[in-house]
Short mmCIF file of C-alpha atoms in Angstrom, two decimals:
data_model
loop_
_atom_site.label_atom_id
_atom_site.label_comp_id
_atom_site.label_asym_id
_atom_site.label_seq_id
_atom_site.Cartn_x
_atom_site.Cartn_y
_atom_site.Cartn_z
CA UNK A 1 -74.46 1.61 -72.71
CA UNK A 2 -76.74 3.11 -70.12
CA UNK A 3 -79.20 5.30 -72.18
CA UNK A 4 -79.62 7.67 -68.94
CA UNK A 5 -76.06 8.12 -69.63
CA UNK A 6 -76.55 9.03 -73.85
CA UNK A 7 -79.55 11.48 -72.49
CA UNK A 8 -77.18 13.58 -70.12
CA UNK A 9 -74.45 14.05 -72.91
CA UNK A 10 -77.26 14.78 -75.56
CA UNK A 11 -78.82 17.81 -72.83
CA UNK A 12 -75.32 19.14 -72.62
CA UNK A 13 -75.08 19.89 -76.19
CA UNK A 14 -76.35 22.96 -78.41
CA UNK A 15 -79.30 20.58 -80.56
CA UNK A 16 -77.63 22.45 -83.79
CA UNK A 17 -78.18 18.69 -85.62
CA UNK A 18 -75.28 20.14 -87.84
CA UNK A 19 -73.36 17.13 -88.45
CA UNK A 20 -70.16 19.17 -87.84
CA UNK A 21 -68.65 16.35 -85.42
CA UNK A 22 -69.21 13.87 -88.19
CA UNK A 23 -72.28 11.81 -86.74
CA UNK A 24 -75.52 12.57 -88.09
CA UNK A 25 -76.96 14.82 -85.17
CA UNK A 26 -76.46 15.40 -81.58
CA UNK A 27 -78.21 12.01 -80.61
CA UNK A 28 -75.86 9.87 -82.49
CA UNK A 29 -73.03 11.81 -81.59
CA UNK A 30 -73.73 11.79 -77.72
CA UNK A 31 -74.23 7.67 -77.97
CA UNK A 32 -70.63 7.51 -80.02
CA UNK A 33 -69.46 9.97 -76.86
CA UNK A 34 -71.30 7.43 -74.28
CA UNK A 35 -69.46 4.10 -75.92
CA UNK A 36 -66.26 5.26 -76.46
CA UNK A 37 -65.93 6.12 -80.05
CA UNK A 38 -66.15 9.71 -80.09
CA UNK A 39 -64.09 12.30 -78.16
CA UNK A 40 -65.97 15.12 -76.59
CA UNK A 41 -64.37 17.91 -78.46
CA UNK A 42 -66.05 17.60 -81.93
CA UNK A 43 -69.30 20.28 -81.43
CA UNK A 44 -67.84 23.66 -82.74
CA UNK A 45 -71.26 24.94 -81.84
CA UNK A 46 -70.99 23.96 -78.19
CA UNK A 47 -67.39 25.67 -78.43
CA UNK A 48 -65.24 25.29 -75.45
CA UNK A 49 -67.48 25.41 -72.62
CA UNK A 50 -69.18 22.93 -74.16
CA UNK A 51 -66.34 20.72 -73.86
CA UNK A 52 -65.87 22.02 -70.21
CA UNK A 53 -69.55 20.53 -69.52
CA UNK A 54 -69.15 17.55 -71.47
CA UNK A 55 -65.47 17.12 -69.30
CA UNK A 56 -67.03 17.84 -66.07
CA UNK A 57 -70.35 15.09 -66.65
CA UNK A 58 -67.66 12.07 -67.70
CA UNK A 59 -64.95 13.08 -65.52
CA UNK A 60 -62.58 13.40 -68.32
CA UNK A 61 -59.95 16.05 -69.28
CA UNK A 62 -60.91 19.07 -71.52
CA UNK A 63 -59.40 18.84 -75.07
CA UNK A 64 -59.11 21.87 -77.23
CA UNK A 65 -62.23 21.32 -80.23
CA UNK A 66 -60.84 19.10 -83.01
CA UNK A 67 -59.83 21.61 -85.67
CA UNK A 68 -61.07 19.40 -88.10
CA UNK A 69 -65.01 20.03 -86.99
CA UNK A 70 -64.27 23.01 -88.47
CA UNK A 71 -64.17 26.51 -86.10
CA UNK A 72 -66.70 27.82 -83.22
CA UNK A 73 -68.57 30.82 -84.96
CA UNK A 74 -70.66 33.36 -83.88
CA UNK A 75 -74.34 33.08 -83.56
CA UNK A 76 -76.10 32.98 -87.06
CA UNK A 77 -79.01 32.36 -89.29
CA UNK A 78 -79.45 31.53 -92.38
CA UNK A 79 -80.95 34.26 -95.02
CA UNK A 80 -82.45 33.85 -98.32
CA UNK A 81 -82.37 36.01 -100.84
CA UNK A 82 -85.67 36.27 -102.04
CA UNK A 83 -85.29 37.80 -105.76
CA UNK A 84 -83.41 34.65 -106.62
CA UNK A 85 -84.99 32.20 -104.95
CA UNK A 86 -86.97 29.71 -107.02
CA UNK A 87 -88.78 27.71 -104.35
CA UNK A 88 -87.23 24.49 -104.80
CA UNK A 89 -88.20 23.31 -101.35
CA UNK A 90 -84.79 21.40 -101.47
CA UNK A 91 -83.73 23.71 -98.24
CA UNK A 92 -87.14 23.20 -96.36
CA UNK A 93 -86.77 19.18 -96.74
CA UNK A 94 -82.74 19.78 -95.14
CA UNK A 95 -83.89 22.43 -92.00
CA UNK A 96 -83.70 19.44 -89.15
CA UNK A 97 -86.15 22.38 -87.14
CA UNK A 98 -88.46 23.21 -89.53
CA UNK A 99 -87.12 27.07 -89.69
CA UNK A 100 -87.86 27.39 -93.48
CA UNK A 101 -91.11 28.11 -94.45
CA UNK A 102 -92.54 27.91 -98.04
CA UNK A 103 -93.96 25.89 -101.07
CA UNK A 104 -93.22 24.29 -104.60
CA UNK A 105 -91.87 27.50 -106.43
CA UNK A 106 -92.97 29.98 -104.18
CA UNK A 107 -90.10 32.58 -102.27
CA UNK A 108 -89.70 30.56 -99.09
CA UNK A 109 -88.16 32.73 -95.94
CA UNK A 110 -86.25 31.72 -92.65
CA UNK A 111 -87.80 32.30 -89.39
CA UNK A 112 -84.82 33.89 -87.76
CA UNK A 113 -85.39 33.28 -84.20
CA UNK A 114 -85.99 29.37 -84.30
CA UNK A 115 -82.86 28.77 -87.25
CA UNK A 116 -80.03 27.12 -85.48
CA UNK A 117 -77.39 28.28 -88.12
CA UNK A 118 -76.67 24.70 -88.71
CA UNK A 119 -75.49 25.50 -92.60
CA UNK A 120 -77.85 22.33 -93.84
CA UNK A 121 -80.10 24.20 -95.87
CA UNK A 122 -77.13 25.61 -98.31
CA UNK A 123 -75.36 22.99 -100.06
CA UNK A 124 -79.14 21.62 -101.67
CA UNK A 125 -79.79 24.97 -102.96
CA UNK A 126 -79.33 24.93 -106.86
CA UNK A 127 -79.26 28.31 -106.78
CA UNK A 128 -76.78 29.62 -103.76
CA UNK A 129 -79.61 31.62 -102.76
CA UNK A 130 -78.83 31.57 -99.07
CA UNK A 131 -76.51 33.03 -97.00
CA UNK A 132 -75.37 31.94 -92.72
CA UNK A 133 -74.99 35.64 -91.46
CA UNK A 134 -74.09 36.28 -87.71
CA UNK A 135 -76.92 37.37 -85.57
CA UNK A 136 -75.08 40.64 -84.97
CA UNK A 137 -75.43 41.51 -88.89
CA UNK A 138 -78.94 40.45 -89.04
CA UNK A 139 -79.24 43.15 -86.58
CA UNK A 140 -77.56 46.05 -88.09
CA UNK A 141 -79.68 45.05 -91.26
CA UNK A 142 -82.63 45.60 -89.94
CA UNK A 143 -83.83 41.73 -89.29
CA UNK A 144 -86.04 41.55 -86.19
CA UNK A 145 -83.95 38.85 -84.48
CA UNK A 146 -84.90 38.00 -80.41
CA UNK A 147 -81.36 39.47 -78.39
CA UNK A 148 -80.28 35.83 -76.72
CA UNK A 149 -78.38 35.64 -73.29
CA UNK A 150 -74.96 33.71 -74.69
CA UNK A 151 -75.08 32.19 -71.34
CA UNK A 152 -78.51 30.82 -71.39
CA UNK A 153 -77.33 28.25 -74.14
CA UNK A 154 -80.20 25.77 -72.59
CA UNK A 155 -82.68 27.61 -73.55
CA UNK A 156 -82.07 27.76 -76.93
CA UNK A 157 -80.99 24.05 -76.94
CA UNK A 158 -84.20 22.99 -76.05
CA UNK A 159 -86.08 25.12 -78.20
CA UNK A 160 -84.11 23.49 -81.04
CA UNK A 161 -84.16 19.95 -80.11
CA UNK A 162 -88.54 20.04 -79.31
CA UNK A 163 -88.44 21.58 -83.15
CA UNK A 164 -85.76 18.71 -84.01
CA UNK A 165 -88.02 15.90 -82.74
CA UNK A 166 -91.39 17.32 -83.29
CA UNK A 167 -89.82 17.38 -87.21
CA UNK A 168 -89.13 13.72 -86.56
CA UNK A 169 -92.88 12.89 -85.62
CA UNK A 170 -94.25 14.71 -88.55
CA UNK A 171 -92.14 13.33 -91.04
CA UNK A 172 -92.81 9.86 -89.35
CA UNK A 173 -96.59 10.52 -90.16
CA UNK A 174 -96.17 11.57 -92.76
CA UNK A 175 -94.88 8.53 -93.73
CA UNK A 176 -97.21 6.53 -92.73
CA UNK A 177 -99.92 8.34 -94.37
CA UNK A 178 -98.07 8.03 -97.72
CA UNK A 179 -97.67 4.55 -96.97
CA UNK A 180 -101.45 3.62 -96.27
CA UNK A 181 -102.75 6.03 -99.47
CA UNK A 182 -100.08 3.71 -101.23
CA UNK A 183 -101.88 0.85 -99.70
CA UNK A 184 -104.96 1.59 -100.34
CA UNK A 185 -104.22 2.04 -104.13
CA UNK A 186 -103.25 -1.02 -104.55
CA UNK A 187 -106.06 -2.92 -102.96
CA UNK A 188 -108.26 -1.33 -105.56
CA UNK A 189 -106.15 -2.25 -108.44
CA UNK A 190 -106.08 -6.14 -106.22
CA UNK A 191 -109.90 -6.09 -106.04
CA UNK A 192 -110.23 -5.58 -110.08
CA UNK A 193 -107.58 -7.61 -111.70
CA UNK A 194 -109.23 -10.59 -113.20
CA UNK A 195 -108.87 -13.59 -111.24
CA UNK A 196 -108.55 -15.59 -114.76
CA UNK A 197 -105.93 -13.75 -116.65
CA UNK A 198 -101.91 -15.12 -116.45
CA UNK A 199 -101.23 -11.49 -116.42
CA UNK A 200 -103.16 -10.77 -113.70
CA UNK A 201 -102.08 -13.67 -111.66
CA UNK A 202 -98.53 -12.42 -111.82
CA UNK A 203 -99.70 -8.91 -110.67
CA UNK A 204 -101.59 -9.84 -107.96
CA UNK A 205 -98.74 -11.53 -106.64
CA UNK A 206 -96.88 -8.87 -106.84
CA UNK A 207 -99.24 -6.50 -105.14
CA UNK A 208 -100.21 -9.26 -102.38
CA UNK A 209 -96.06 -9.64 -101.58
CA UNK A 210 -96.23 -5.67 -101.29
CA UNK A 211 -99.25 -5.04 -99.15
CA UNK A 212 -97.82 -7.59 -96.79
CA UNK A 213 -94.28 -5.80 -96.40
CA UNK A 214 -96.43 -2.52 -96.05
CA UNK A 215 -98.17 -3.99 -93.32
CA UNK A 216 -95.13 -5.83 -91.64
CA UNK A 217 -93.59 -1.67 -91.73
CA UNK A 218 -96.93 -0.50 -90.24
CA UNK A 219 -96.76 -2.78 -87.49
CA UNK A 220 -93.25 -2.56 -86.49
CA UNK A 221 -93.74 1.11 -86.48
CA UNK A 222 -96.75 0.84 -83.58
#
């Protein structure tokens, strides 16, 4: 499958990451829509004229959105409700754009103009502390919430997906850096076992068989 072709489909939709169309984002759904196993009328978010765009681009016929995606809805956010919140942190590890801010059991918040309304960040909470609410409410509540053109959809798309994959990289460091502390740990605890001791034979082959999978991870990663 041409990947020019997977990178067309993915610009043409809304970089919600919801999982709505029942692939895990919008990349795996538009390479499912590029090889044949996914129809083009699964992204609620994208709503009709999404479909429209998706049509026109593969020179297929429009199909109403699969009902069982669930319906198109109106612009929203998510909003926590800060007397009950316990800071978990379960919601800020399930944002795919890195729209919750916070720490261990301190009140985290939402920044409203970057969430993408994607509902991820409420089935983790232990607490039901947060709430999608249209954009339109947000407004007559007295959130300061950016007015968006409907019609400049690309916009927003993009804004999402650079948070999406800039969320990738960092966790991807992140990563790494947990991996090489992890590393480095155990090359201590190598250099003073006791080269004499049964024991200690046994652990440093188990350390030694670990380092080298770390490593074999590290370099298939650069």
């Amino acid at each position: 499958m041409p990947a020019a072709l997977v990178e067309a489909i993915e610009a043409l939709l809304p970089q919600t990451q919801c999982a709505r169309c029942g692939y895990e984002g919008c990349r795996p759904y538009a390479t499912a829509i590029a090889d044949g196993r996914a129809e083009i009328n699964r992204c609620p978010p994208g709503g009709d004229a999404g479909v429209e765009r998706l049509a026109v681009l593969l020179g297929r016929p429009a199909l109403p959105l699969d009902a069982e995606c669930g319906p198109t809805l109106p612009p929203s956010a998510a909003v926590i409700d800060e007397s009950t919140c316990i800071g978990c942190t379960l919601c800020i590890q399930a944002c795919p754009v890195d729209a919750i801010v916070g720490a261990g059991k301190v009140m985290h918040t939402v920044l409203l103009d970057v969430c993408t309304g994607c509902e991820l960040c409420v089935p983790p909470c232990p607490v039901d502390c947060i709430a999608i609410v249209p954009v339109s409410e947000l407004r007559s509540r007295r959130f300061e919430v950016i007015e968006r053109d409907p019609a400049d959809w690309r916009s927003t798309a993009n804004q999402a997906r650079l948070r999406f994959d800039s969320r990738g990289r960092r966790l991807d460091r992140e990563k790494l850096e947990h991996e090489a502390r992890l590393a480095r740990k155990a090359e201590h605890k190598l250099a003073h076992l006791p080269a004499d001791d049964p024991d200690g034979v046994r652990k440093r082959a188990v350390i030694e068989a670990a380092l080298a999978r770390a490593r074999a991870r590290r370099a298939v990663a650069s």
